[in-house]
Amino acid sequence: MTIRNFTHEAMATTWEFFVAAEASVPIDEARRAAVREIDVLEGELTRFRPDSDIGRLNTLAAGESTRVGPAAMDCLLLARDVHAATEGAFDITIGPVFACWIGPDGSPRRPSRREVKDAATRCGMHLLDLDPDTMRAGVRADGMQIDLGGIGKGYALDQIGERWRRVFGFTNFLLNAGSSTVLACGPGPDGQGWPVRTGLAEEMTYLRDEALSGSGTAAQGAHIIDPRTGRPASLRR
């Protein structure tokens, strides 16, 4: 079986697409559709562009709001639900506290307790106002920093995967966003699933009609912040 593949740069990462299909499938059309989808979503979801919906949200002062697109609102509402379901372990507003633990050159640093306590006053889902009826999002504190990194790429893969299945009839493909989030559909190239290597593992994990996302400390150090403690998750209280 032939594996067709292509890549695309967006949202500060590399996207990879693999389709197990015959040469007659409309792969060029599917590629253009995927790229369009990612680029449109980047205009709403990324924090790396000041003109994106999230970029504009991050410039608001307390009491201000801005209109956002449907994808941004979907992700913000989903983030609110996940925050509640995890009792605060997942929090897209953790940006100010996260910044305390990173030096100017991007290397890890250990902030004072006062720094973390001050930053925490600008964090919390209770400080984010969402109105899906008017499609507006607002903040209740100055200096808030919303980061959809834990949701945005997975959301984009879901949208692309659904379009590929519905429009192009694809049933066997793997979508990879930055090597941290993958979506697998179908039996893979040889019937046992799509092979994915997780972290530093030597053995492959095989996915079939499944998604997988993860993060770790091997490459970037203790950069995963626990919103409930304001400290890196790998450090004790």
JSON list of C-alpha atoms in Angstrom, two decimals:
[
{"chain": "A", "resi": 1, "resn": "MET", "atom": "CA", "xyz": [0.00, 0.00, 0.00]},
{"chain": "A", "resi": 2, "resn": "THR", "atom": "CA", "xyz": [1.32, 3.44, -0.92]},
{"chain": "A", "resi": 3, "resn": "ILE", "atom": "CA", "xyz": [1.76, 6.03, 1.85]},
{"chain": "A", "resi": 4, "resn": "ARG", "atom": "CA", "xyz": [1.25, 9.58, 0.61]},
{"chain": "A", "resi": 5, "resn": "ASN", "atom": "CA", "xyz": [2.56, 12.31, 2.90]},
{"chain": "A", "resi": 6, "resn": "PHE", "atom": "CA", "xyz": [3.18, 16.06, 3.17]},
{"chain": "A", "resi": 7, "resn": "THR", "atom": "CA", "xyz": [4.06, 18.68, 5.81]},
{"chain": "A", "resi": 8, "resn": "HIS", "atom": "CA", "xyz": [2.99, 22.21, 6.69]},
{"chain": "A", "resi": 9, "resn": "GLU", "atom": "CA", "xyz": [4.45, 24.87, 9.03]},
{"chain": "A", "resi": 10, "resn": "ALA", "atom": "CA", "xyz": [1.94, 26.66, 11.27]},
{"chain": "A", "resi": 11, "resn": "MET", "atom": "CA", "xyz": [1.26, 27.50, 14.94]},
{"chain": "A", "resi": 12, "resn": "ALA", "atom": "CA", "xyz": [5.02, 27.51, 15.59]},
{"chain": "A", "resi": 13, "resn": "THR", "atom": "CA", "xyz": [5.32, 23.80, 14.76]},
{"chain": "A", "resi": 14, "resn": "THR", "atom": "CA", "xyz": [5.49, 21.26, 11.93]},
{"chain": "A", "resi": 15, "resn": "TRP", "atom": "CA", "xyz": [2.38, 19.36, 10.88]},
{"chain": "A", "resi": 16, "resn": "GLU", "atom": "CA", "xyz": [2.70, 15.97, 9.15]},
{"chain": "A", "resi": 17, "resn": "PHE", "atom": "CA", "xyz": [0.03, 14.11, 7.22]},
{"chain": "A", "resi": 18, "resn": "PHE", "atom": "CA", "xyz": [0.13, 10.46, 6.10]},
{"chain": "A", "resi": 19, "resn": "VAL", "atom": "CA", "xyz": [-2.52, 8.78, 3.95]},
{"chain": "A", "resi": 20, "resn": "ALA", "atom": "CA", "xyz": [-2.52, 5.10, 3.04]},
{"chain": "A", "resi": 21, "resn": "ALA", "atom": "CA", "xyz": [-4.18, 5.16, -0.35]},
{"chain": "A", "resi": 22, "resn": "GLU", "atom": "CA", "xyz": [-3.86, 4.42, -4.03]},
{"chain": "A", "resi": 23, "resn": "ALA", "atom": "CA", "xyz": [-2.38, 6.97, -6.41]},
{"chain": "A", "resi": 24, "resn": "SER", "atom": "CA", "xyz": [-5.84, 7.88, -7.69]},
{"chain": "A", "resi": 25, "resn": "VAL", "atom": "CA", "xyz": [-7.02, 9.51, -4.44]},
{"chain": "A", "resi": 26, "resn": "PRO", "atom": "CA", "xyz": [-7.36, 13.34, -4.54]},
{"chain": "A", "resi": 27, "resn": "ILE", "atom": "CA", "xyz": [-4.36, 13.88, -2.27]},
{"chain": "A", "resi": 28, "resn": "ASP", "atom": "CA", "xyz": [-3.52, 17.34, -3.64]},
{"chain": "A", "resi": 29, "resn": "GLU", "atom": "CA", "xyz": [-7.03, 18.56, -2.98]},
{"chain": "A", "resi": 30, "resn": "ALA", "atom": "CA", "xyz": [-6.99, 17.01, 0.49]},
{"chain": "A", "resi": 31, "resn": "ARG", "atom": "CA", "xyz": [-3.63, 18.66, 1.21]},
{"chain": "A", "resi": 32, "resn": "ARG", "atom": "CA", "xyz": [-4.97, 22.08, 0.21]},
{"chain": "A", "resi": 33, "resn": "ALA", "atom": "CA", "xyz": [-8.04, 21.57, 2.40]},
{"chain": "A", "resi": 34, "resn": "ALA", "atom": "CA", "xyz": [-5.89, 20.61, 5.40]},
{"chain": "A", "resi": 35, "resn": "VAL", "atom": "CA", "xyz": [-3.56, 23.56, 4.94]},
{"chain": "A", "resi": 36, "resn": "ARG", "atom": "CA", "xyz": [-6.50, 25.97, 4.62]},
{"chain": "A", "resi": 37, "resn": "GLU", "atom": "CA", "xyz": [-8.07, 24.55, 7.77]},
{"chain": "A", "resi": 38, "resn": "ILE", "atom": "CA", "xyz": [-4.86, 24.95, 9.78]},
{"chain": "A", "resi": 39, "resn": "ASP", "atom": "CA", "xyz": [-4.21, 28.46, 8.55]},
{"chain": "A", "resi": 40, "resn": "VAL", "atom": "CA", "xyz": [-7.75, 29.59, 9.37]},
{"chain": "A", "resi": 41, "resn": "LEU", "atom": "CA", "xyz": [-7.54, 28.05, 12.83]},
{"chain": "A", "resi": 42, "resn": "GLU", "atom": "CA", "xyz": [-4.14, 29.63, 13.42]},
{"chain": "A", "resi": 43, "resn": "GLY", "atom": "CA", "xyz": [-5.80, 33.00, 12.87]},
{"chain": "A", "resi": 44, "resn": "GLU", "atom": "CA", "xyz": [-8.07, 32.25, 15.82]},
{"chain": "A", "resi": 45, "resn": "LEU", "atom": "CA", "xyz": [-6.20, 29.97, 18.21]},
{"chain": "A", "resi": 46, "resn": "THR", "atom": "CA", "xyz": [-2.49, 30.74, 18.27]},
{"chain": "A", "resi": 47, "resn": "ARG", "atom": "CA", "xyz": [-0.96, 32.99, 20.92]},
{"chain": "A", "resi": 48, "resn": "PHE", "atom": "CA", "xyz": [2.08, 33.64, 18.72]},
{"chain": "A", "resi": 49, "resn": "ARG", "atom": "CA", "xyz": [0.25, 36.13, 16.48]},
{"chain": "A", "resi": 50, "resn": "PRO", "atom": "CA", "xyz": [-0.94, 39.42, 17.99]},
{"chain": "A", "resi": 51, "resn": "ASP", "atom": "CA", "xyz": [-3.75, 39.64, 15.40]},
{"chain": "A", "resi": 52, "resn": "SER", "atom": "CA", "xyz": [-5.24, 36.23, 16.25]},
{"chain": "A", "resi": 53, "resn": "ASP", "atom": "CA", "xyz": [-8.34, 35.95, 18.44]},
{"chain": "A", "resi": 54, "resn": "ILE", "atom": "CA", "xyz": [-6.26, 34.69, 21.37]},
{"chain": "A", "resi": 55, "resn": "GLY", "atom": "CA", "xyz": [-3.55, 37.27, 20.65]},
{"chain": "A", "resi": 56, "resn": "ARG", "atom": "CA", "xyz": [-6.12, 40.06, 20.91]},
{"chain": "A", "resi": 57, "resn": "LEU", "atom": "CA", "xyz": [-7.63, 38.51, 24.03]},
{"chain": "A", "resi": 58, "resn": "ASN", "atom": "CA", "xyz": [-4.18, 38.59, 25.66]},
{"chain": "A", "resi": 59, "resn": "THR", "atom": "CA", "xyz": [-3.89, 42.37, 25.17]},
{"chain": "A", "resi": 60, "resn": "LEU", "atom": "CA", "xyz": [-7.13, 43.24, 26.96]},
{"chain": "A", "resi": 61, "resn": "ALA", "atom": "CA", "xyz": [-7.29, 45.19, 30.19]},
{"chain": "A", "resi": 62, "resn": "ALA", "atom": "CA", "xyz": [-9.58, 44.23, 33.06]},
{"chain": "A", "resi": 63, "resn": "GLY", "atom": "CA", "xyz": [-13.22, 44.67, 32.08]},
{"chain": "A", "resi": 64, "resn": "GLU", "atom": "CA", "xyz": [-12.59, 44.60, 28.33]},
{"chain": "A", "resi": 65, "resn": "SER", "atom": "CA", "xyz": [-13.82, 41.99, 25.85]},
{"chain": "A", "resi": 66, "resn": "THR", "atom": "CA", "xyz": [-13.33, 41.09, 22.21]},
{"chain": "A", "resi": 67, "resn": "ARG", "atom": "CA", "xyz": [-15.26, 39.16, 19.60]},
{"chain": "A", "resi": 68, "resn": "VAL", "atom": "CA", "xyz": [-13.82, 35.72, 18.77]},
{"chain": "A", "resi": 69, "resn": "GLY", "atom": "CA", "xyz": [-14.48, 33.17, 16.06]},
{"chain": "A", "resi": 70, "resn": "PRO", "atom": "CA", "xyz": [-16.32, 29.85, 16.46]},
{"chain": "A", "resi": 71, "resn": "ALA", "atom": "CA", "xyz": [-13.16, 27.76, 16.81]},
{"chain": "A", "resi": 72, "resn": "ALA", "atom": "CA", "xyz": [-11.75, 30.02, 19.52]},
{"chain": "A", "resi": 73, "resn": "MET", "atom": "CA", "xyz": [-15.05, 29.99, 21.41]},
{"chain": "A", "resi": 74, "resn": "ASP", "atom": "CA", "xyz": [-15.29, 26.20, 21.08]},
{"chain": "A", "resi": 75, "resn": "CYS", "atom": "CA", "xyz": [-11.81, 25.78, 22.55]},
{"chain": "A", "resi": 76, "resn": "LEU", "atom": "CA", "xyz": [-12.35, 28.31, 25.34]},
{"chain": "A", "resi": 77, "resn": "LEU", "atom": "CA", "xyz": [-15.60, 26.64, 26.39]},
{"chain": "A", "resi": 78, "resn": "LEU", "atom": "CA", "xyz": [-13.99, 23.20, 26.22]},
{"chain": "A", "resi": 79, "resn": "ALA", "atom": "CA", "xyz": [-11.08, 24.46, 28.33]},
{"chain": "A", "resi": 80, "resn": "ARG", "atom": "CA", "xyz": [-13.55, 25.72, 30.93]},
{"chain": "A", "resi": 81, "resn": "ASP", "atom": "CA", "xyz": [-15.23, 22.31, 31.07]},
{"chain": "A", "resi": 82, "resn": "VAL", "atom": "CA", "xyz": [-11.91, 20.45, 31.36]},
{"chain": "A", "resi": 83, "resn": "HIS", "atom": "CA", "xyz": [-10.76, 22.85, 34.08]},
{"chain": "A", "resi": 84, "resn": "ALA", "atom": "CA", "xyz": [-13.87, 21.99, 36.09]},
{"chain": "A", "resi": 85, "resn": "ALA", "atom": "CA", "xyz": [-13.58, 18.24, 35.39]},
{"chain": "A", "resi": 86, "resn": "THR", "atom": "CA", "xyz": [-9.93, 18.16, 36.54]},
{"chain": "A", "resi": 87, "resn": "GLU", "atom": "CA", "xyz": [-10.56, 20.36, 39.58]},
{"chain": "A", "resi": 88, "resn": "GLY", "atom": "CA", "xyz": [-8.18, 22.99, 38.26]},
{"chain": "A", "resi": 89, "resn": "ALA", "atom": "CA", "xyz": [-5.36, 20.73, 37.08]},
{"chain": "A", "resi": 90, "resn": "PHE", "atom": "CA", "xyz": [-5.86, 22.02, 33.53]},
{"chain": "A", "resi": 91, "resn": "ASP", "atom": "CA", "xyz": [-5.87, 25.79, 33.19]},
{"chain": "A", "resi": 92, "resn": "ILE", "atom": "CA", "xyz": [-5.33, 27.78, 29.99]},
{"chain": "A", "resi": 93, "resn": "THR", "atom": "CA", "xyz": [-4.83, 30.98, 32.02]},
{"chain": "A", "resi": 94, "resn": "ILE", "atom": "CA", "xyz": [-1.62, 29.76, 33.72]},
{"chain": "A", "resi": 95, "resn": "GLY", "atom": "CA", "xyz": [0.60, 31.91, 31.46]},
{"chain": "A", "resi": 96, "resn": "PRO", "atom": "CA", "xyz": [1.69, 34.55, 34.03]},
{"chain": "A", "resi": 97, "resn": "VAL", "atom": "CA", "xyz": [2.78, 31.88, 36.53]},
{"chain": "A", "resi": 98, "resn": "PHE", "atom": "CA", "xyz": [4.48, 29.88, 33.78]},
{"chain": "A", "resi": 99, "resn": "ALA", "atom": "CA", "xyz": [6.49, 32.98, 32.82]},
{"chain": "A", "resi": 100, "resn": "CYS", "atom": "CA", "xyz": [7.87, 33.21, 36.36]},
{"chain": "A", "resi": 101, "resn": "TRP", "atom": "CA", "xyz": [9.70, 29.92, 35.89]},
{"chain": "A", "resi": 102, "resn": "ILE", "atom": "CA", "xyz": [11.35, 30.88, 32.58]},
{"chain": "A", "resi": 103, "resn": "GLY", "atom": "CA", "xyz": [14.33, 33.21, 32.25]},
{"chain": "A", "resi": 104, "resn": "PRO", "atom": "CA", "xyz": [14.82, 35.84, 29.51]},
{"chain": "A", "resi": 105, "resn": "ASP", "atom": "CA", "xyz": [16.81, 33.34, 27.44]},
{"chain": "A", "resi": 106, "resn": "GLY", "atom": "CA", "xyz": [14.16, 30.65, 27.80]},
{"chain": "A", "resi": 107, "resn": "SER", "atom": "CA", "xyz": [16.08, 28.63, 30.37]},
{"chain": "A", "resi": 108, "resn": "PRO", "atom": "CA", "xyz": [14.42, 27.47, 33.62]},
{"chain": "A", "resi": 109, "resn": "ARG", "atom": "CA", "xyz": [14.68, 29.70, 36.68]},
{"chain": "A", "resi": 110, "resn": "ARG", "atom": "CA", "xyz": [13.38, 29.47, 40.24]},
{"chain": "A", "resi": 111, "resn": "PRO", "atom": "CA", "xyz": [11.21, 32.48, 41.14]},
{"chain": "A", "resi": 112, "resn": "SER", "atom": "CA", "xyz": [10.47, 33.75, 44.61]},
{"chain": "A", "resi": 113, "resn": "ARG", "atom": "CA", "xyz": [7.22, 32.84, 46.30]},
{"chain": "A", "resi": 114, "resn": "ARG", "atom": "CA", "xyz": [6.18, 36.48, 46.09]},
{"chain": "A", "resi": 115, "resn": "GLU", "atom": "CA", "xyz": [6.63, 36.44, 42.29]},
{"chain": "A", "resi": 116, "resn": "VAL", "atom": "CA", "xyz": [4.47, 33.37, 41.92]},
{"chain": "A", "resi": 117, "resn": "LYS", "atom": "CA", "xyz": [1.83, 34.69, 44.31]},
{"chain": "A", "resi": 118, "resn": "ASP", "atom": "CA", "xyz": [1.61, 37.98, 42.41]},
{"chain": "A", "resi": 119, "resn": "ALA", "atom": "CA", "xyz": [1.39, 36.21, 39.03]},
{"chain": "A", "resi": 120, "resn": "ALA", "atom": "CA", "xyz": [-1.34, 33.93, 40.36]},
{"chain": "A", "resi": 121, "resn": "THR", "atom": "CA", "xyz": [-3.63, 36.93, 40.80]},
{"chain": "A", "resi": 122, "resn": "ARG", "atom": "CA", "xyz": [-3.76, 37.13, 36.99]},
{"chain": "A", "resi": 123, "resn": "CYS", "atom": "CA", "xyz": [-4.62, 33.45, 36.57]},
{"chain": "A", "resi": 124, "resn": "GLY", "atom": "CA", "xyz": [-7.81, 31.44, 36.92]},
{"chain": "A", "resi": 125, "resn": "MET", "atom": "CA", "xyz": [-10.77, 30.52, 34.75]},
{"chain": "A", "resi": 126, "resn": "HIS", "atom": "CA", "xyz": [-12.99, 32.62, 37.02]},
{"chain": "A", "resi": 127, "resn": "LEU", "atom": "CA", "xyz": [-11.25, 35.66, 35.51]},
{"chain": "A", "resi": 128, "resn": "LEU", "atom": "CA", "xyz": [-12.30, 34.73, 31.97]},
{"chain": "A", "resi": 129, "resn": "ASP", "atom": "CA", "xyz": [-15.79, 35.71, 30.78]},
{"chain": "A", "resi": 130, "resn": "LEU", "atom": "CA", "xyz": [-17.27, 33.79, 27.85]},
{"chain": "A", "resi": 131, "resn": "ASP", "atom": "CA", "xyz": [-20.53, 34.63, 26.07]},
{"chain": "A", "resi": 132, "resn": "PRO", "atom": "CA", "xyz": [-21.25, 32.19, 23.24]},
{"chain": "A", "resi": 133, "resn": "ASP", "atom": "CA", "xyz": [-24.46, 34.05, 22.35]},
{"chain": "A", "resi": 134, "resn": "THR", "atom": "CA", "xyz": [-22.57, 37.21, 21.40]},
{"chain": "A", "resi": 135, "resn": "MET", "atom": "CA", "xyz": [-19.29, 35.37, 20.61]},
{"chain": "A", "resi": 136, "resn": "ARG", "atom": "CA", "xyz": [-17.34, 37.61, 22.98]},
{"chain": "A", "resi": 137, "resn": "ALA", "atom": "CA", "xyz": [-14.60, 36.76, 25.44]},
{"chain": "A", "resi": 138, "resn": "GLY", "atom": "CA", "xyz": [-13.44, 39.11, 28.17]},
{"chain": "A", "resi": 139, "resn": "VAL", "atom": "CA", "xyz": [-11.04, 39.28, 31.11]},
{"chain": "A", "resi": 140, "resn": "ARG", "atom": "CA", "xyz": [-11.41, 40.45, 34.70]},
{"chain": "A", "resi": 141, "resn": "ALA", "atom": "CA", "xyz": [-7.72, 41.19, 35.38]},
{"chain": "A", "resi": 142, "resn": "ASP", "atom": "CA", "xyz": [-4.90, 43.03, 33.67]},
{"chain": "A", "resi": 143, "resn": "GLY", "atom": "CA", "xyz": [-2.03, 41.04, 32.19]},
{"chain": "A", "resi": 144, "resn": "MET", "atom": "CA", "xyz": [-3.83, 37.75, 31.62]},
{"chain": "A", "resi": 145, "resn": "GLN", "atom": "CA", "xyz": [-2.24, 35.31, 29.18]},
{"chain": "A", "resi": 146, "resn": "ILE", "atom": "CA", "xyz": [-4.43, 32.65, 27.55]},
{"chain": "A", "resi": 147, "resn": "ASP", "atom": "CA", "xyz": [-2.64, 29.69, 25.98]},
{"chain": "A", "resi": 148, "resn": "LEU", "atom": "CA", "xyz": [-4.59, 27.04, 24.04]},
{"chain": "A", "resi": 149, "resn": "GLY", "atom": "CA", "xyz": [-1.49, 24.88, 23.54]},
{"chain": "A", "resi": 150, "resn": "GLY", "atom": "CA", "xyz": [-3.13, 22.00, 25.40]},
{"chain": "A", "resi": 151, "resn": "ILE", "atom": "CA", "xyz": [-6.21, 22.04, 23.14]},
{"chain": "A", "resi": 152, "resn": "GLY", "atom": "CA", "xyz": [-5.59, 23.90, 19.88]},
{"chain": "A", "resi": 153, "resn": "LYS", "atom": "CA", "xyz": [-3.59, 21.32, 17.94]},
{"chain": "A", "resi": 154, "resn": "GLY", "atom": "CA", "xyz": [-5.91, 18.48, 18.89]},
{"chain": "A", "resi": 155, "resn": "TYR", "atom": "CA", "xyz": [-8.90, 20.57, 17.92]},
{"chain": "A", "resi": 156, "resn": "ALA", "atom": "CA", "xyz": [-7.33, 21.28, 14.52]},
{"chain": "A", "resi": 157, "resn": "LEU", "atom": "CA", "xyz": [-6.61, 17.59, 13.91]},
{"chain": "A", "resi": 158, "resn": "ASP", "atom": "CA", "xyz": [-10.22, 16.72, 14.76]},
{"chain": "A", "resi": 159, "resn": "GLN", "atom": "CA", "xyz": [-11.47, 19.25, 12.20]},
{"chain": "A", "resi": 160, "resn": "ILE", "atom": "CA", "xyz": [-9.13, 18.00, 9.47]},
{"chain": "A", "resi": 161, "resn": "GLY", "atom": "CA", "xyz": [-9.85, 14.35, 10.20]},
{"chain": "A", "resi": 162, "resn": "GLU", "atom": "CA", "xyz": [-13.60, 14.92, 10.03]},
{"chain": "A", "resi": 163, "resn": "ARG", "atom": "CA", "xyz": [-13.27, 16.77, 6.71]},
{"chain": "A", "resi": 164, "resn": "TRP", "atom": "CA", "xyz": [-11.07, 14.05, 5.24]},
{"chain": "A", "resi": 165, "resn": "ARG", "atom": "CA", "xyz": [-13.55, 11.36, 6.21]},
{"chain": "A", "resi": 166, "resn": "ARG", "atom": "CA", "xyz": [-16.66, 13.26, 5.14]},
{"chain": "A", "resi": 167, "resn": "VAL", "atom": "CA", "xyz": [-15.48, 15.04, 1.98]},
{"chain": "A", "resi": 168, "resn": "PHE", "atom": "CA", "xyz": [-12.76, 12.80, 0.62]},
{"chain": "A", "resi": 169, "resn": "GLY", "atom": "CA", "xyz": [-13.81, 9.44, 2.03]},
{"chain": "A", "resi": 170, "resn": "PHE", "atom": "CA", "xyz": [-10.40, 8.77, 3.59]},
{"chain": "A", "resi": 171, "resn": "THR", "atom": "CA", "xyz": [-10.48, 5.92, 6.10]},
{"chain": "A", "resi": 172, "resn": "ASN", "atom": "CA", "xyz": [-6.79, 5.23, 6.72]},
{"chain": "A", "resi": 173, "resn": "PHE", "atom": "CA", "xyz": [-4.56, 8.15, 7.74]},
{"chain": "A", "resi": 174, "resn": "LEU", "atom": "CA", "xyz": [-2.35, 9.62, 10.45]},
{"chain": "A", "resi": 175, "resn": "LEU", "atom": "CA", "xyz": [-2.26, 13.32, 11.37]},
{"chain": "A", "resi": 176, "resn": "ASN", "atom": "CA", "xyz": [0.66, 14.58, 13.47]},
{"chain": "A", "resi": 177, "resn": "ALA", "atom": "CA", "xyz": [0.88, 18.06, 15.03]},
{"chain": "A", "resi": 178, "resn": "GLY", "atom": "CA", "xyz": [4.36, 18.88, 16.24]},
{"chain": "A", "resi": 179, "resn": "SER", "atom": "CA", "xyz": [5.13, 15.31, 17.34]},
{"chain": "A", "resi": 180, "resn": "SER", "atom": "CA", "xyz": [3.10, 15.91, 20.50]},
{"chain": "A", "resi": 181, "resn": "THR", "atom": "CA", "xyz": [-0.45, 15.32, 19.26]},
{"chain": "A", "resi": 182, "resn": "VAL", "atom": "CA", "xyz": [-1.52, 12.64, 16.78]},
{"chain": "A", "resi": 183, "resn": "LEU", "atom": "CA", "xyz": [-4.80, 11.41, 15.35]},
{"chain": "A", "resi": 184, "resn": "ALA", "atom": "CA", "xyz": [-4.95, 7.96, 13.75]},
{"chain": "A", "resi": 185, "resn": "CYS", "atom": "CA", "xyz": [-7.78, 6.64, 11.60]},
{"chain": "A", "resi": 186, "resn": "GLY", "atom": "CA", "xyz": [-7.94, 3.12, 10.18]},
{"chain": "A", "resi": 187, "resn": "PRO", "atom": "CA", "xyz": [-5.67, 0.07, 10.31]},
{"chain": "A", "resi": 188, "resn": "GLY", "atom": "CA", "xyz": [-2.44, 1.78, 9.26]},
{"chain": "A", "resi": 189, "resn": "PRO", "atom": "CA", "xyz": [-0.06, 0.73, 6.48]},
{"chain": "A", "resi": 190, "resn": "ASP", "atom": "CA", "xyz": [0.11, -2.97, 7.42]},
{"chain": "A", "resi": 191, "resn": "GLY", "atom": "CA", "xyz": [-3.11, -3.58, 9.35]},
{"chain": "A", "resi": 192, "resn": "GLN", "atom": "CA", "xyz": [-1.84, -3.40, 12.93]},
{"chain": "A", "resi": 193, "resn": "GLY", "atom": "CA", "xyz": [-2.37, 0.33, 13.39]},
{"chain": "A", "resi": 194, "resn": "TRP", "atom": "CA", "xyz": [-0.31, 3.44, 12.79]},
{"chain": "A", "resi": 195, "resn": "PRO", "atom": "CA", "xyz": [3.11, 3.26, 14.51]},
{"chain": "A", "resi": 196, "resn": "VAL", "atom": "CA", "xyz": [3.91, 6.12, 16.91]},
{"chain": "A", "resi": 197, "resn": "ARG", "atom": "CA", "xyz": [6.93, 6.40, 19.21]},
{"chain": "A", "resi": 198, "resn": "THR", "atom": "CA", "xyz": [6.15, 8.14, 22.51]},
{"chain": "A", "resi": 199, "resn": "GLY", "atom": "CA", "xyz": [8.82, 10.11, 24.33]},
{"chain": "A", "resi": 200, "resn": "LEU", "atom": "CA", "xyz": [12.07, 8.19, 24.73]},
{"chain": "A", "resi": 201, "resn": "ALA", "atom": "CA", "xyz": [10.42, 4.78, 24.38]},
{"chain": "A", "resi": 202, "resn": "GLU", "atom": "CA", "xyz": [12.22, 2.32, 22.12]},
{"chain": "A", "resi": 203, "resn": "GLU", "atom": "CA", "xyz": [9.09, 0.38, 21.19]},
{"chain": "A", "resi": 204, "resn": "MET", "atom": "CA", "xyz": [6.33, 1.67, 18.97]},
{"chain": "A", "resi": 205, "resn": "THR", "atom": "CA", "xyz": [2.77, 2.29, 20.08]},
{"chain": "A", "resi": 206, "resn": "TYR", "atom": "CA", "xyz": [0.18, 1.36, 17.45]},
{"chain": "A", "resi": 207, "resn": "LEU", "atom": "CA", "xyz": [-2.93, 3.51, 17.15]},
{"chain": "A", "resi": 208, "resn": "ARG", "atom": "CA", "xyz": [-6.11, 2.65, 15.32]},
{"chain": "A", "resi": 209, "resn": "ASP", "atom": "CA", "xyz": [-9.05, 5.06, 15.39]},
{"chain": "A", "resi": 210, "resn": "GLU", "atom": "CA", "xyz": [-7.42, 6.72, 18.37]},
{"chain": "A", "resi": 211, "resn": "ALA", "atom": "CA", "xyz": [-5.74, 9.97, 19.34]},
{"chain": "A", "resi": 212, "resn": "LEU", "atom": "CA", "xyz": [-2.75, 10.55, 21.58]},
{"chain": "A", "resi": 213, "resn": "SER", "atom": "CA", "xyz": [-1.22, 13.70, 23.03]},
{"chain": "A", "resi": 214, "resn": "GLY", "atom": "CA", "xyz": [1.52, 14.20, 25.56]},
{"chain": "A", "resi": 215, "resn": "SER", "atom": "CA", "xyz": [4.24, 16.37, 27.01]},
{"chain": "A", "resi": 216, "resn": "GLY", "atom": "CA", "xyz": [7.35, 15.71, 29.04]},
{"chain": "A", "resi": 217, "resn": "THR", "atom": "CA", "xyz": [10.44, 17.16, 30.68]},
{"chain": "A", "resi": 218, "resn": "ALA", "atom": "CA", "xyz": [13.20, 15.35, 28.77]},
{"chain": "A", "resi": 219, "resn": "ALA", "atom": "CA", "xyz": [13.64, 18.09, 26.16]},
{"chain": "A", "resi": 220, "resn": "GLN", "atom": "CA", "xyz": [12.61, 21.32, 27.93]},
{"chain": "A", "resi": 221, "resn": "GLY", "atom": "CA", "xyz": [13.09, 20.51, 31.58]},
{"chain": "A", "resi": 222, "resn": "ALA", "atom": "CA", "xyz": [10.48, 21.12, 34.28]},
{"chain": "A", "resi": 223, "resn": "HIS", "atom": "CA", "xyz": [8.23, 23.36, 32.19]},
{"chain": "A", "resi": 224, "resn": "ILE", "atom": "CA", "xyz": [4.86, 21.76, 33.00]},
{"chain": "A", "resi": 225, "resn": "ILE", "atom": "CA", "xyz": [3.24, 23.93, 35.67]},
{"chain": "A", "resi": 226, "resn": "ASP", "atom": "CA", "xyz": [0.62, 22.57, 38.07]},
{"chain": "A", "resi": 227, "resn": "PRO", "atom": "CA", "xyz": [-1.97, 25.39, 38.32]},
{"chain": "A", "resi": 228, "resn": "ARG", "atom": "CA", "xyz": [-3.03, 24.17, 41.75]},
{"chain": "A", "resi": 229, "resn": "THR", "atom": "CA", "xyz": [0.42, 24.74, 43.28]},
{"chain": "A", "resi": 230, "resn": "GLY", "atom": "CA", "xyz": [2.01, 27.30, 40.94]},
{"chain": "A", "resi": 231, "resn": "ARG", "atom": "CA", "xyz": [5.07, 25.05, 40.68]},
{"chain": "A", "resi": 232, "resn": "PRO", "atom": "CA", "xyz": [6.47, 22.70, 38.04]},
{"chain": "A", "resi": 233, "resn": "ALA", "atom": "CA", "xyz": [4.60, 19.40, 38.23]},
{"chain": "A", "resi": 234, "resn": "SER", "atom": "CA", "xyz": [7.85, 17.47, 38.63]},
{"chain": "A", "resi": 235, "resn": "LEU", "atom": "CA", "xyz": [8.81, 19.33, 41.82]},
{"chain": "A", "resi": 236, "resn": "ARG", "atom": "CA", "xyz": [7.53, 18.58, 45.30]},
{"chain": "A", "resi": 237, "resn": "ARG", "atom": "CA", "xyz": [5.65, 21.22, 47.24]}
]
